[in-house]
Short mmCIF file of C-alpha atoms in Angstrom, two decimals:
data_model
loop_
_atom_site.label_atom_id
_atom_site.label_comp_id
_atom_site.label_asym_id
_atom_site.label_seq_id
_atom_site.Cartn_x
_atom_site.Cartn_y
_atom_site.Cartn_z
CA UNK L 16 109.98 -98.03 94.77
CA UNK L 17 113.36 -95.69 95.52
CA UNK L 18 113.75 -93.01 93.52
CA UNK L 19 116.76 -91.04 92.70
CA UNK L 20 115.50 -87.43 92.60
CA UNK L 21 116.23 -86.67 96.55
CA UNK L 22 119.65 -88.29 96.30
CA UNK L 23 120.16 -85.16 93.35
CA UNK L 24 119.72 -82.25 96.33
CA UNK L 25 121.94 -79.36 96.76
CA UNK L 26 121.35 -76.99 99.26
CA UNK L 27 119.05 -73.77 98.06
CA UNK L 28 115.45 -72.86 97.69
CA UNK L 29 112.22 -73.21 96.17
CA UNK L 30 110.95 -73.67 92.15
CA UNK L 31 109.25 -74.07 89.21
CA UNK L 32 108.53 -73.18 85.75
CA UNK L 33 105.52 -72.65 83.90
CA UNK L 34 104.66 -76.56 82.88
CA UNK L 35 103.45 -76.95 79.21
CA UNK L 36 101.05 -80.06 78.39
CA UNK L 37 101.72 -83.34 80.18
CA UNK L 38 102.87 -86.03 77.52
CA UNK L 39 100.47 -88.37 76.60
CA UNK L 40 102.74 -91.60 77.78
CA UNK L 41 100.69 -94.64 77.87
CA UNK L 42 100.67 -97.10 80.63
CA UNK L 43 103.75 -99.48 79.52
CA UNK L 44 105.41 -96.78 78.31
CA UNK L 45 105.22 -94.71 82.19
CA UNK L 46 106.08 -97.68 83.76
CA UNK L 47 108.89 -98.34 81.82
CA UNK L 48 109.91 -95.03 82.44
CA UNK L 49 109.50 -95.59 85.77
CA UNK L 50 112.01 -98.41 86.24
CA UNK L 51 114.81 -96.29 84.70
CA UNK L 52 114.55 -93.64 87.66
CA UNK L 53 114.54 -96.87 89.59
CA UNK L 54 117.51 -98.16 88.27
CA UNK L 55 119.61 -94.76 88.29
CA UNK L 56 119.12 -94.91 92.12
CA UNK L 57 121.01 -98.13 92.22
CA UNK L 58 124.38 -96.39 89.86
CA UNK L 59 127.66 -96.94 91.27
CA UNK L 60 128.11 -93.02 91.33
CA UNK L 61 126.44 -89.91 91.74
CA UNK L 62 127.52 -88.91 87.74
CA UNK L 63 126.40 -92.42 86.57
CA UNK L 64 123.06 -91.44 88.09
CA UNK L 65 122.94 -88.24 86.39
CA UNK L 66 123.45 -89.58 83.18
CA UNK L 67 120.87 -92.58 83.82
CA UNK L 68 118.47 -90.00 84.57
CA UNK L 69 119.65 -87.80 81.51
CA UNK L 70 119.44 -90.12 78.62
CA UNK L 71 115.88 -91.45 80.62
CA UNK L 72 114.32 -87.97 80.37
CA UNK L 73 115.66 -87.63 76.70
CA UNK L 74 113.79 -90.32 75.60
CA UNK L 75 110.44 -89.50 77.69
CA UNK L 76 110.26 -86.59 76.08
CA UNK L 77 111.34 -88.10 72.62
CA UNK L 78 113.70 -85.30 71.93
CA UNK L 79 117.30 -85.49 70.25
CA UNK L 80 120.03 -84.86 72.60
CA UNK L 81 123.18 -83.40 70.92
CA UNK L 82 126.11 -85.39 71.00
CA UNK L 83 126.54 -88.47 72.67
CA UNK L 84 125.84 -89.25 76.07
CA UNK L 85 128.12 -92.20 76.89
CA UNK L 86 130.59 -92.40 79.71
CA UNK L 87 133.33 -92.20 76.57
CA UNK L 88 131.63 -88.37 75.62
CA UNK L 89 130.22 -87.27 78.99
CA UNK L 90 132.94 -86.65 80.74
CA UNK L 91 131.90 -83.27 83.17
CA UNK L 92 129.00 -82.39 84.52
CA UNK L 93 129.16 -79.12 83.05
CA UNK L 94 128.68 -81.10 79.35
CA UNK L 95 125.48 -83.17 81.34
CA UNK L 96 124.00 -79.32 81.82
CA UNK L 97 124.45 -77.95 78.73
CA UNK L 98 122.52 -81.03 77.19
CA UNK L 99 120.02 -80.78 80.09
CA UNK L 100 119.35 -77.07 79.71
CA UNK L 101 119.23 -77.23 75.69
CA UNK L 102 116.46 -80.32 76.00
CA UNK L 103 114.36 -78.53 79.06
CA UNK L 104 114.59 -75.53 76.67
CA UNK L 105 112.81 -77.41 73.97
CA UNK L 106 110.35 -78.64 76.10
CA UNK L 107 109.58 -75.86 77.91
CA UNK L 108 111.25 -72.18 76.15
CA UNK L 109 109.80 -70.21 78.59
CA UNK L 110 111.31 -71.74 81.74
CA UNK L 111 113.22 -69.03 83.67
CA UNK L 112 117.20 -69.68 83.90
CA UNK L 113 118.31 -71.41 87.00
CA UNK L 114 121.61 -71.28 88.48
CA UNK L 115 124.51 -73.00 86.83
CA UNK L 116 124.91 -76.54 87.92
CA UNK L 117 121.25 -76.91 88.74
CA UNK L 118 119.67 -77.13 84.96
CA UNK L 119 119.61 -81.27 85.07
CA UNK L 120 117.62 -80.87 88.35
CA UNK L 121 115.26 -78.35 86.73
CA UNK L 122 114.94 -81.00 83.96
CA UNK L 123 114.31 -84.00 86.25
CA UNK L 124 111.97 -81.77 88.28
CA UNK L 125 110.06 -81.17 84.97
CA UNK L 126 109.63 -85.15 84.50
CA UNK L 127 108.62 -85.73 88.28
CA UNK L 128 106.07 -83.25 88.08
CA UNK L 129 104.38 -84.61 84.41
CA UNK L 130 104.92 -88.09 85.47
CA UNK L 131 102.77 -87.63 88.59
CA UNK L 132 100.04 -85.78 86.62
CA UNK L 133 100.52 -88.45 83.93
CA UNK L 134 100.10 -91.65 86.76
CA UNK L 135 96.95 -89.46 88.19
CA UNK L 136 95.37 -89.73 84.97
CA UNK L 137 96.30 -93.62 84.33
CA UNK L 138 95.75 -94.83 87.95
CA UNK L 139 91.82 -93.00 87.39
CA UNK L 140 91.28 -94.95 83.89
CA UNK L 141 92.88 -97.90 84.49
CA UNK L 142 90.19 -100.88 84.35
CA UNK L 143 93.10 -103.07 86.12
CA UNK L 144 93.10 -102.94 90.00
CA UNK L 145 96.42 -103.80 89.91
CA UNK L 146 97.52 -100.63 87.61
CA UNK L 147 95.30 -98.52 89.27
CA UNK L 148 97.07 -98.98 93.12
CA UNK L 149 100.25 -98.45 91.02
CA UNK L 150 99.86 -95.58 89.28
CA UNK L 151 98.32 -93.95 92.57
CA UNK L 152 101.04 -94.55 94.81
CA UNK L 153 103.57 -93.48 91.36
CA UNK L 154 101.67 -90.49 91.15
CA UNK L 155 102.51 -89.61 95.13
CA UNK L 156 105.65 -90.63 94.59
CA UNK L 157 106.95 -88.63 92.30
CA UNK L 158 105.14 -85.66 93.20
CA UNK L 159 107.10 -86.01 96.22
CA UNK L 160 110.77 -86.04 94.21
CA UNK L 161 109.12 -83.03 91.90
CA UNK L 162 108.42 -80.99 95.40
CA UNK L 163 112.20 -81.71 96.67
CA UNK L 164 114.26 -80.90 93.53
CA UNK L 165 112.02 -77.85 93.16
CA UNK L 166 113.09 -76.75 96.38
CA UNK L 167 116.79 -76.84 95.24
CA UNK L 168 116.65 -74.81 92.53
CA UNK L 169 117.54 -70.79 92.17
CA UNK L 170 116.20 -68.56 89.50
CA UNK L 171 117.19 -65.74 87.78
CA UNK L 172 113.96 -63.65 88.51
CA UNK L 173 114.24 -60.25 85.92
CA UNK L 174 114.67 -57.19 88.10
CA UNK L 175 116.39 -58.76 90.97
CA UNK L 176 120.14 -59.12 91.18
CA UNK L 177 121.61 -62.50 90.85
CA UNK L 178 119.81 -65.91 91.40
CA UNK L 179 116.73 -65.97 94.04
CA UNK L 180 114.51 -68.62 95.00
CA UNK L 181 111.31 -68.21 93.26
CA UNK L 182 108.64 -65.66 94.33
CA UNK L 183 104.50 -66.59 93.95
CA UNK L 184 103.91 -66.83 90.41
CA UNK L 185 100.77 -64.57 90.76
CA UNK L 186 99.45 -61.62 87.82
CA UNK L 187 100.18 -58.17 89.57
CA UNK L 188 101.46 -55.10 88.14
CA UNK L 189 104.89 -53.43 86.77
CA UNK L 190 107.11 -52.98 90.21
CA UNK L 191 107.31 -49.45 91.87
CA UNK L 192 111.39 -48.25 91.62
CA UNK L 193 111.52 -46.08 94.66
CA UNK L 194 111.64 -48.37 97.39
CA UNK L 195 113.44 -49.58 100.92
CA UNK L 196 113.90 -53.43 100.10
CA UNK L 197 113.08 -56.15 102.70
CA UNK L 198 114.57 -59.26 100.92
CA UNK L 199 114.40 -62.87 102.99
CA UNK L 200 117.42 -65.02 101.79
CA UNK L 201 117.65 -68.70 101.48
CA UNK L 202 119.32 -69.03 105.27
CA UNK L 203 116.28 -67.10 106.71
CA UNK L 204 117.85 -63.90 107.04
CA UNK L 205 115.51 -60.66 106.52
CA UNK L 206 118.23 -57.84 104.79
CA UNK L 207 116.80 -54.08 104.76
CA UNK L 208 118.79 -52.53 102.06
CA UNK L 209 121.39 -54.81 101.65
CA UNK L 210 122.17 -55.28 105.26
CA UNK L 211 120.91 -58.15 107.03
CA UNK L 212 118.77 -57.24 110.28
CA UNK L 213 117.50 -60.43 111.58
CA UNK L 214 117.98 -64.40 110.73
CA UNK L 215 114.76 -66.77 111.60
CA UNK L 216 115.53 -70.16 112.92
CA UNK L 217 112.93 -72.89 111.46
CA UNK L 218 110.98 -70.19 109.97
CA UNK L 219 110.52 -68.30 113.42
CA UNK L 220 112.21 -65.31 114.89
CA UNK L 221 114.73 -66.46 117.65
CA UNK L 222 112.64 -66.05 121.04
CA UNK L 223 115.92 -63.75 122.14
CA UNK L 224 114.98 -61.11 119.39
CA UNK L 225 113.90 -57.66 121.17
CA UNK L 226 110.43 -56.50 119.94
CA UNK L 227 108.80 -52.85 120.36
CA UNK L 228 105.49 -52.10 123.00
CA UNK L 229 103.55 -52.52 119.78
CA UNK L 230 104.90 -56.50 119.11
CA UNK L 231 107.33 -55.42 116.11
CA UNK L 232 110.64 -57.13 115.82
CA UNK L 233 113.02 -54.07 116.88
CA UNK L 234 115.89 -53.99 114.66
CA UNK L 235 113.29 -54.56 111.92
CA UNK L 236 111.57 -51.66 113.18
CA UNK L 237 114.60 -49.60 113.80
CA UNK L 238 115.94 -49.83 109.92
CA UNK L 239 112.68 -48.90 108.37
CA UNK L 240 112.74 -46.09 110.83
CA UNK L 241 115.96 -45.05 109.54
CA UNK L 242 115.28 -45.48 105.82
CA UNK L 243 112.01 -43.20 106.29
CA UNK L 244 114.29 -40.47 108.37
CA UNK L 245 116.90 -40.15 105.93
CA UNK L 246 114.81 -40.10 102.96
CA UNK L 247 112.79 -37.27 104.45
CA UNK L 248 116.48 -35.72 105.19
CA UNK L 249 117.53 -36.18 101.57
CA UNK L 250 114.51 -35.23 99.94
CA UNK L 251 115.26 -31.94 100.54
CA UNK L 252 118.08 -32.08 98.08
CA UNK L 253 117.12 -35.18 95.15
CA UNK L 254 113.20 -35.77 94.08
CA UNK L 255 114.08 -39.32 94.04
CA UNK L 256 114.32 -39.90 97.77
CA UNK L 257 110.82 -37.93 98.30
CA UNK L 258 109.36 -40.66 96.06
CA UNK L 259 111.39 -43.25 98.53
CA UNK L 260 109.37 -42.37 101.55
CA UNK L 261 106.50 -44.49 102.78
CA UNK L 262 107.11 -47.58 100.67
CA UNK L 263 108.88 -51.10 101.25
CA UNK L 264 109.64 -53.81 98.69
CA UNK L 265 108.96 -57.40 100.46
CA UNK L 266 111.00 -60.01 98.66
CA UNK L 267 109.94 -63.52 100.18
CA UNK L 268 110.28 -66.82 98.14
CA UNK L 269 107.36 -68.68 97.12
CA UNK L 270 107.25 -71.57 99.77
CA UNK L 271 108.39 -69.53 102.93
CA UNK L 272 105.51 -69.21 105.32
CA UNK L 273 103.90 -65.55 105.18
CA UNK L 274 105.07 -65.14 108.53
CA UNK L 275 108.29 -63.21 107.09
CA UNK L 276 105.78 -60.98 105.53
CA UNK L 277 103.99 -60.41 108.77
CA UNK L 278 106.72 -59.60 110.76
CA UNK L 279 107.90 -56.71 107.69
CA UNK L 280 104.40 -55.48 107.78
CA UNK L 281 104.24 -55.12 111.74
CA UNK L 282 107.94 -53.35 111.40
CA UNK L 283 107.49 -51.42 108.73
CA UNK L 284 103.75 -50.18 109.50
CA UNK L 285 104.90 -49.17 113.26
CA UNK L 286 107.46 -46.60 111.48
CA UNK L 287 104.72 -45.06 109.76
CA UNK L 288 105.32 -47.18 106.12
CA UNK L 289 102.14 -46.74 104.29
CA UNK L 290 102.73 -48.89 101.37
CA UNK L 291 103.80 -52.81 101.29
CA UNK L 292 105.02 -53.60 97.65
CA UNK L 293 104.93 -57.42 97.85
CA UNK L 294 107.18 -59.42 94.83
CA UNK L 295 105.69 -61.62 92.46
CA UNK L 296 106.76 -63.23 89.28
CA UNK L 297 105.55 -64.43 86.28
CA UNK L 298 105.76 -67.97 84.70
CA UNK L 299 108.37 -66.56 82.69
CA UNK L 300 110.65 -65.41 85.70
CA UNK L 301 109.52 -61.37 85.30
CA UNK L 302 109.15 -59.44 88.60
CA UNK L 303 106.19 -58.33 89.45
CA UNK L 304 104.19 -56.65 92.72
CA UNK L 305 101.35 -56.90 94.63
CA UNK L 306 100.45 -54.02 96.39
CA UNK L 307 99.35 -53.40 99.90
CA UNK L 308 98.29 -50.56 101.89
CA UNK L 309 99.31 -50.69 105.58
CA UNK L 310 97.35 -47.86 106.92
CA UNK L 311 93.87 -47.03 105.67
CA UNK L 312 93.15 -43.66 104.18
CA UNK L 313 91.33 -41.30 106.23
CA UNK L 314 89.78 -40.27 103.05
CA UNK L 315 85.89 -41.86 103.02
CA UNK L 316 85.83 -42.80 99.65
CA UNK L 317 89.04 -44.29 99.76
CA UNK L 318 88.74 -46.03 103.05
CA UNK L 319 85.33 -47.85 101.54
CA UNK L 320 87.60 -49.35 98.40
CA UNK L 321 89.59 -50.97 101.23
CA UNK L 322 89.39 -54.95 101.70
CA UNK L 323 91.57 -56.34 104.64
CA UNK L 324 93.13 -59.58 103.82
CA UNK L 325 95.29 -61.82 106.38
CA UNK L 326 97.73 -64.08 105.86
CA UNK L 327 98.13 -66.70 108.93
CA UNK L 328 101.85 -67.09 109.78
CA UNK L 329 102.04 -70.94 108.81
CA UNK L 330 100.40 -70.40 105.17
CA UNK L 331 102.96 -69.95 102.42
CA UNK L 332 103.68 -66.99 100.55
CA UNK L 333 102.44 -68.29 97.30
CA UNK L 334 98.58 -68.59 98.92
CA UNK L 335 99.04 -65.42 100.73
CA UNK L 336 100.17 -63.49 97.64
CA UNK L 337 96.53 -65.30 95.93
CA UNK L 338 94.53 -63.91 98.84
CA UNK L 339 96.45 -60.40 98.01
CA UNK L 340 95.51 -60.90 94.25
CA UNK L 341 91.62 -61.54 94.97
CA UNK L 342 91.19 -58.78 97.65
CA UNK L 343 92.81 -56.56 94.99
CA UNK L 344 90.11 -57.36 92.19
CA UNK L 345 87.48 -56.47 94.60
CA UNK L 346 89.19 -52.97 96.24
CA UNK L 347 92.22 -51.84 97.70
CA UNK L 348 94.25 -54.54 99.55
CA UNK L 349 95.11 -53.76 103.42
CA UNK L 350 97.09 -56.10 104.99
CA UNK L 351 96.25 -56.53 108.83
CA UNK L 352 98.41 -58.10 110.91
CA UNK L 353 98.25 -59.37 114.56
#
């Protein structure tokens, strides 16, 4: 079956909002559903597609679009979004805001995603072999188009400035202000304050990239050395920079593999950094932090609340920020690199 979804890409990041309950759609009803994304694929153009897909999600979720949706009425994309953001919006008020041009995407990602759940469930109570072999391989495949819009979309996570790619939606705490910030864009560059350091290349530093005795990429190194020299310099003179020193904000999205991380932690704990603040968001797009210690406290009572926790370089951020999480219900969270 060829879907439309991956035809819909643009070129950005990772995604998702907070899902509310999967509808209830029964078997006809999914399937019919089902043919309409079908059918979309085969439009003449890309904006006959969109609207396809538009007035198909409309009626899967039984809501009331405003206006028209005819070639006759629709005639911009920018009037497609504004009816695709105002229906996502009822179905889901809480879903962060996502860049502008991208708020159909978010909407057909929405459908993917429930559709998939929604074939799980059918293909497991179907009594029909037939239905049941359907709705399985339905349920793959459009888990697979909810996967690759959500990896187009940008949000507008509270507390960072402009549109990101989502962090790991994981519970931490209110952010710490005083920080040097490590922020990994969507090309794979790592930015210290602004200023971009190093770019990886398929998710890996470029085997040309100079690294200290101790294994830590060296203009990594070198900037957080920097940051934690002049702060000490301009303590002296404003509070605010004394409150600066010995802390690092990591911003990495969701998806990208925790090796980003590592390679701040190695950096940043080589120029004496003792505390990793590691972003997070909520459902509702609100920054958050995990955070991390990246030397132990010679302190014995301190150094026995302390629970290492690793993140291999290939898992993503989002299970590496969970393993951060746990290890910080049971103690302190070190992170230990290799």
């Amino acid at each position: 079956m060829g879907w439309a979804a991956p035809s819909l890409l643009f070129v950005a990041l990772a995604a998702a909002g907070a899902p509310t309950a999967t509808p209830d759609w029964s078997a006809d009803e999914m399937k019919r559903l089902l043919a309409q994304a079908q059918a979309a694929a085969r439009s003449p153009s890309l904006f006959a597609q969109n609207q396809a897909l538009f007035v198909m999600a409309v009626a899967a979720y039984r809501v009331r679009a405003e206006g028209p949706v005819g070639p006759a009425n629709a005639s911009s994309g920018d009037g497609l979004e504004a009816r695709a953001k105002r229906v996502l919006r009822r179905i889901d008020p809480d879903h962060p805001n996502v860049k502008r041009g991208q708020w159909l995407d978010a909407l057909l990602r929405r459908f993917y995603a429930d559709a998939a759940a929604r074939c799980r469930t059918l293909g497991r109570f179907s009594r029909n072999r037939r239905d049941r072999v359907f709705f399985d391989g339905m349920a793959q495949q459009a888990a697979i188009a909810a996967e690759q819009l959500a990896r187009t979309l940008e949000l507008q996570v509270e507390g960072l400035d402009g549109f990101s790619a989502p962090l790991p939606v994981v519970d931490g705490d209110e952010p710490y202000p005083h920080v040097c910030q490590a922020v990994v864009t969507a090309d794979g560059g790592i930015n210290i304050d602004a200023v971009q350091r190093v770019r990886f290349v398929d998710h890996r530093p470029p085997a040309a990239e100079e690294r200290t005795g101790r294994g830590a990429l060296r203009k990594l190194h070198s900037a957080f050395l920097f940051f934690e020299r002049s702060a000490s310099s301009l303590a002296r003179y404003d509070r605010a920079w004394a409150k600066k020193r010995g802390h690092v904000r990591a911003v990495v999205p969701a998806q990208f593999p925790a090796r980003y991380l590592n390679e701040i932690a190695k950096a940043a704990r080589e120029a004496k950094i003792r505390r990793l603040h590691v972003m997070v968001m909520t459902s509702r797009g609100e920054l958050r932090e995990l955070g991390v210690d990246l030397m132990k406290s010679k302190r014995k009572k301190q150094r026995r609340r302390s629970r290492d926790v690793t993140c291999d370089d290939d898992v993503s951020m989002t299970r590496c920020a969970e393993r951060i999480a746990y290890a910080g219900q049971r103690g302190r969270p070190y992170l230990a690199t290799r």
